[in-house]
Short mmCIF file of C-alpha atoms in Angstrom, two decimals:
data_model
loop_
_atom_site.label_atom_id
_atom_site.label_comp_id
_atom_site.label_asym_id
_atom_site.label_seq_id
_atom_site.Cartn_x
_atom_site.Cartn_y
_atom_site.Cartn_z
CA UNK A 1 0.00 0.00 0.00
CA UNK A 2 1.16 3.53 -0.80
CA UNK A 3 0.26 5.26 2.79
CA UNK A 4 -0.81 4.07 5.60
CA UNK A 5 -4.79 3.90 6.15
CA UNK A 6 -5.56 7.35 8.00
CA UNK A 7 -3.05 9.53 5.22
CA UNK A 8 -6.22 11.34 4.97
CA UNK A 9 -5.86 12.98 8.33
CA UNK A 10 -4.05 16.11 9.42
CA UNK A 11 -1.24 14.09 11.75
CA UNK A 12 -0.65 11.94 9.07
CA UNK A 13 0.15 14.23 5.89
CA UNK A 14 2.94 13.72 4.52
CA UNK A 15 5.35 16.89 3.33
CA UNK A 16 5.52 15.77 -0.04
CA UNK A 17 4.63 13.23 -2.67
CA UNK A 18 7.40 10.92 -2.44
CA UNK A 19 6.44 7.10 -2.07
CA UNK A 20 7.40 5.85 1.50
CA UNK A 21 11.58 5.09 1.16
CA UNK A 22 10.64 1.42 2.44
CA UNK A 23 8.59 0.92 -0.07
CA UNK A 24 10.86 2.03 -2.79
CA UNK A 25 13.10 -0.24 -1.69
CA UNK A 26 11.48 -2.92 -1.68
CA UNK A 27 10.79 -2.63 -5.85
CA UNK A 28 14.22 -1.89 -6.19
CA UNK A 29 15.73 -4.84 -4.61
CA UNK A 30 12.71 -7.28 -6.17
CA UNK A 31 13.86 -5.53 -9.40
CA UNK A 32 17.76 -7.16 -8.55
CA UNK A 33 16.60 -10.48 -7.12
CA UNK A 34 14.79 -11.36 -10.14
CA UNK A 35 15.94 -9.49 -13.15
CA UNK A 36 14.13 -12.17 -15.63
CA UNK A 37 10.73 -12.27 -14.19
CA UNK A 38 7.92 -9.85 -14.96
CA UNK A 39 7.48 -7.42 -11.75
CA UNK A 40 4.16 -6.03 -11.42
CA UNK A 41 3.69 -3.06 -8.78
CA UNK A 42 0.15 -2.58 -7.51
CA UNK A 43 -0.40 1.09 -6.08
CA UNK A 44 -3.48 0.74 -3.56
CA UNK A 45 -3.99 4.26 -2.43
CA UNK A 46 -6.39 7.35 -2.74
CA UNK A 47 -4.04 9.74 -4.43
CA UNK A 48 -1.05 9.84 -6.77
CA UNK A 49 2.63 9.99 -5.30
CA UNK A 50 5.53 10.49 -7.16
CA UNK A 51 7.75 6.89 -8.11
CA UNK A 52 9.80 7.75 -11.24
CA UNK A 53 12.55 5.64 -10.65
CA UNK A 54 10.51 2.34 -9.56
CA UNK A 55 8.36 2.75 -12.37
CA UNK A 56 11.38 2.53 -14.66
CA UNK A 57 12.42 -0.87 -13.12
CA UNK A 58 8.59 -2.63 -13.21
CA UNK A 59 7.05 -4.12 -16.26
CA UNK A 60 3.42 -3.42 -15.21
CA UNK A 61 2.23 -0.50 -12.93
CA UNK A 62 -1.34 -0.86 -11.74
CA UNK A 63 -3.23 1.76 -9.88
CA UNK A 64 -6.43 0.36 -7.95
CA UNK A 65 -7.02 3.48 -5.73
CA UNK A 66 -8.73 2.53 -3.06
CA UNK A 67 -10.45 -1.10 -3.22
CA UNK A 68 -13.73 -2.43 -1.61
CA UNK A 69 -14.22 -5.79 -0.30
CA UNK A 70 -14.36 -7.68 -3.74
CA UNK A 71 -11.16 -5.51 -4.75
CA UNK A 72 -8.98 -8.83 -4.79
CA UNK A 73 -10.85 -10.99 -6.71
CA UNK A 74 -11.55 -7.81 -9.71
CA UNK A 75 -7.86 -7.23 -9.39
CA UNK A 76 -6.56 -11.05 -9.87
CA UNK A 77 -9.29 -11.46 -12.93
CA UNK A 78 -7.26 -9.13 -14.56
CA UNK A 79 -3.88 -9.81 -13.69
CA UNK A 80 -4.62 -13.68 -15.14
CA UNK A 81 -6.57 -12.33 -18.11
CA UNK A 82 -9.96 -13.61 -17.65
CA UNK A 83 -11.08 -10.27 -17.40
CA UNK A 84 -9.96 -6.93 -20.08
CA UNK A 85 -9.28 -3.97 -18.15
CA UNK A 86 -10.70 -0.42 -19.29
CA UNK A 87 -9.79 1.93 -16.84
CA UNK A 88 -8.49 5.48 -17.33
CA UNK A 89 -6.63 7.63 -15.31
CA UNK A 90 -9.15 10.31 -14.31
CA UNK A 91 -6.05 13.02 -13.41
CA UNK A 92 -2.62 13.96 -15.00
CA UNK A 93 -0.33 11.47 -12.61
CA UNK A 94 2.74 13.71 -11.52
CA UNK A 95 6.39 12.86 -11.98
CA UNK A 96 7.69 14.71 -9.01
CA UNK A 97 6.82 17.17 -6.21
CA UNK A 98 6.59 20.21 -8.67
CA UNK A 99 3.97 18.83 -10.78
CA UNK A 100 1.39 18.97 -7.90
CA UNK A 101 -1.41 20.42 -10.06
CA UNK A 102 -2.93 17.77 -11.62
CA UNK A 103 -5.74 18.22 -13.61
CA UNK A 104 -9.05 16.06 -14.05
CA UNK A 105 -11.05 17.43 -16.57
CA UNK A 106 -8.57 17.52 -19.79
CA UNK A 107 -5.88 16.06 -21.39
CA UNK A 108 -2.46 17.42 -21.29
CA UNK A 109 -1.26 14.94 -24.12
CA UNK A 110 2.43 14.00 -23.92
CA UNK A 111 4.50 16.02 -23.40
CA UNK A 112 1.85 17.92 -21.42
CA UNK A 113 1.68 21.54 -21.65
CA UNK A 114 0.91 23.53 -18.49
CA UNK A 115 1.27 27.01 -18.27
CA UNK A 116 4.57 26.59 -17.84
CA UNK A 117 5.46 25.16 -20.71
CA UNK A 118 6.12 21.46 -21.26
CA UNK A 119 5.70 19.07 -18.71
CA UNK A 120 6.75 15.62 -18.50
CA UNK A 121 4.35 14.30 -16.15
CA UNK A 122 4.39 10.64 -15.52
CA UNK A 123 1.06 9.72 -16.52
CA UNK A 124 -1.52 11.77 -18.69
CA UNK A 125 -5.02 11.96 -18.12
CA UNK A 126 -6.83 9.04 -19.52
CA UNK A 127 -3.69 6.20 -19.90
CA UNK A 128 -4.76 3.00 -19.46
CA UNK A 129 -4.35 -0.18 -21.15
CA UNK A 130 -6.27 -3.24 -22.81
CA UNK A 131 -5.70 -6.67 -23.58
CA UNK A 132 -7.30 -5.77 -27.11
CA UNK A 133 -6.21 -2.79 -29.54
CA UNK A 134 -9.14 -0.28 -30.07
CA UNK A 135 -9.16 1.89 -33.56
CA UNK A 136 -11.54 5.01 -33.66
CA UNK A 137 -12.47 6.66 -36.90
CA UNK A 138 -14.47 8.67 -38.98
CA UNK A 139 -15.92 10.51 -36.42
CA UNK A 140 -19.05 13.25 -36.98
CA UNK A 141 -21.01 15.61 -35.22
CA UNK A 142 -24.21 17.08 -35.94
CA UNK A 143 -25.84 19.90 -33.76
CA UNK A 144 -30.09 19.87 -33.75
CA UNK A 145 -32.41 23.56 -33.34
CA UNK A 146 -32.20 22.94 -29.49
CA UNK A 147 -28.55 22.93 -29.13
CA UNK A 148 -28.02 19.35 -28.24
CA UNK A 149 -24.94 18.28 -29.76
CA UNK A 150 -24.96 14.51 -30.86
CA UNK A 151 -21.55 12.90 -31.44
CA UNK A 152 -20.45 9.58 -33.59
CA UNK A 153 -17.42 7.57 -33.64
CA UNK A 154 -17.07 4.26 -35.47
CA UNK A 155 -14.99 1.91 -32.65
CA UNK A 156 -13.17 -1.27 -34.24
CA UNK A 157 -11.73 -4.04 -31.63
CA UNK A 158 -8.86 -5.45 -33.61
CA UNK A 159 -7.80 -7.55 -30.82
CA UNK A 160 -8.71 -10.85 -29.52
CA UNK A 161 -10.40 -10.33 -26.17
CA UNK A 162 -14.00 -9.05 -26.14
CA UNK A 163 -13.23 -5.79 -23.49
CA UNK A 164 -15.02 -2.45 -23.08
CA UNK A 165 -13.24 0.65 -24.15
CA UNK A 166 -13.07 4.21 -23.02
CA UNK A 167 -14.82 6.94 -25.48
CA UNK A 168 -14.20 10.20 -25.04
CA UNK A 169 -15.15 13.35 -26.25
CA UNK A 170 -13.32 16.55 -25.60
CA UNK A 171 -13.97 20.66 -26.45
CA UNK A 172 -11.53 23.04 -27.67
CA UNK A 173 -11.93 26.87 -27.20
CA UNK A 174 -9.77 28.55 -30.57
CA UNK A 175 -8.46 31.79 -29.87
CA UNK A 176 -8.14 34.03 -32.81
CA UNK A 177 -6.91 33.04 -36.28
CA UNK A 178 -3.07 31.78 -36.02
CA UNK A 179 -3.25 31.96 -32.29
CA UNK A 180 -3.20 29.24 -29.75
CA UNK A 181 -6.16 27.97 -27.87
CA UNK A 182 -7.00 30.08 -25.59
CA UNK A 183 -8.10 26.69 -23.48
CA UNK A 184 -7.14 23.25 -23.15
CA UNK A 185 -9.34 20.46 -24.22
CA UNK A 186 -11.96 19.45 -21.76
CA UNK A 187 -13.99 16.44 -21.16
CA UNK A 188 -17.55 17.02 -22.57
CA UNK A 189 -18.96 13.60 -22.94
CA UNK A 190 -17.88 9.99 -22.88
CA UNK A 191 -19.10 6.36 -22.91
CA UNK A 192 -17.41 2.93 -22.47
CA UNK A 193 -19.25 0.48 -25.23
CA UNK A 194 -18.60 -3.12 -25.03
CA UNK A 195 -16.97 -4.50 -28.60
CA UNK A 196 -16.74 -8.26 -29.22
CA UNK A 197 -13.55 -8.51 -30.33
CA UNK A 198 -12.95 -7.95 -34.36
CA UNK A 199 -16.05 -5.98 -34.99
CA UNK A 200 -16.74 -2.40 -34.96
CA UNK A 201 -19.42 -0.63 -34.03
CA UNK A 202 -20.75 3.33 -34.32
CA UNK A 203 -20.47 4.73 -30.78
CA UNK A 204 -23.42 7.78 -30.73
CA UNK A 205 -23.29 10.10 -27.73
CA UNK A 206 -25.36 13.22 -26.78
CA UNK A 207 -24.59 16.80 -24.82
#
């Protein structure tokens, strides 16, 4: 586990974002022990903390945030493939204490641009993986008298695992001609369709 189960409370913040030193560690010396088997780190905690260097030394990071009761069995269906993961990260994951505004409502993209400039954060909003590979294309929009905006994506599963997959619709705010945005791209709508796995299908949301 990341912290311990009361991080939540004033006597037990911590000064910065740092995994616990006994903790990193303990991937470090797994990482030298067995050097030919797959590691897999699972982070079970309710916010992100900066692990750049034991990240770099794992083959599969897994963020569960914080499970419920059936947590272990979800968790092991996935790790032994019965079950295709779609989760997203729902925030920009910082590398390192100062990259401690994270965002959860848009994409910073990689590298991600803050208004400092670039910044390499460790994970973006909305990286996740799948057992299956997901292709999205011709994608339309059409906007009706009373403003409702209805939005179509054709989804293909090219993989071999039936799975559900994230879709996600963002706005962008142009600025004037040759200028930048004047806003990042923000979550408007999304869905996660379920795709048997080498079919497409046309993914149709509303906002």
């Amino acid at each position: 586990r990341g912290e311990g189960g009361n991080y939540t409370k004033n006597l037990e913040e911590n000064t910065g974002m740092e995994l616990q030193a006994n903790q990193k560690k303990l991937i470090h010396e797994l990482s030298k022990a067995y050097p030919n088997k797959p590691l897999i780190v699972v982070y079970n905690g309710g916010r992100p903390l900066c692990m750049s260097n034991e990240v770099k030394v794992v083959h599969v990071f897994i963020n569960v945030g914080d499970l419920g009761s059936r947590g272990g069995d979800a968790l092991a269906n996935i790790i032994y493939g019965h079950v295709n993961p779609s989760g997203r990260l729902n925030f920009t994951w910082p590398k390192n204490n100062g990259q401690t505004g994270t965002h959860n409502d848009y994409w910073y993209g990689n590298p991600h641009w803050g208004p400092a400039g670039a910044i390499n954060a460790q994970f973006a909003f909305g990286d996740g993986m799948s057992y299956s590979e997901f292709e999205f294309d011709n994608v339309q929009s059409r906007i009706s008298g009373s403003n409702e905006v209805t939005l179509q994506v054709e989804v293909k599963n090219k993989g071999t695992m039936d799975g559900k997959v994230p879709v996600v619709f963002f706005s962008y705010c142009f600025g004037q001609v040759g200028m930048e945005s004047s806003s990042p791209p923000r979550v408007v709508a999304f869905g996660k369709p379920f795709i048997e796995a080498g079919t497409p299908k046309r993914v149709t949301i509303k906002v």
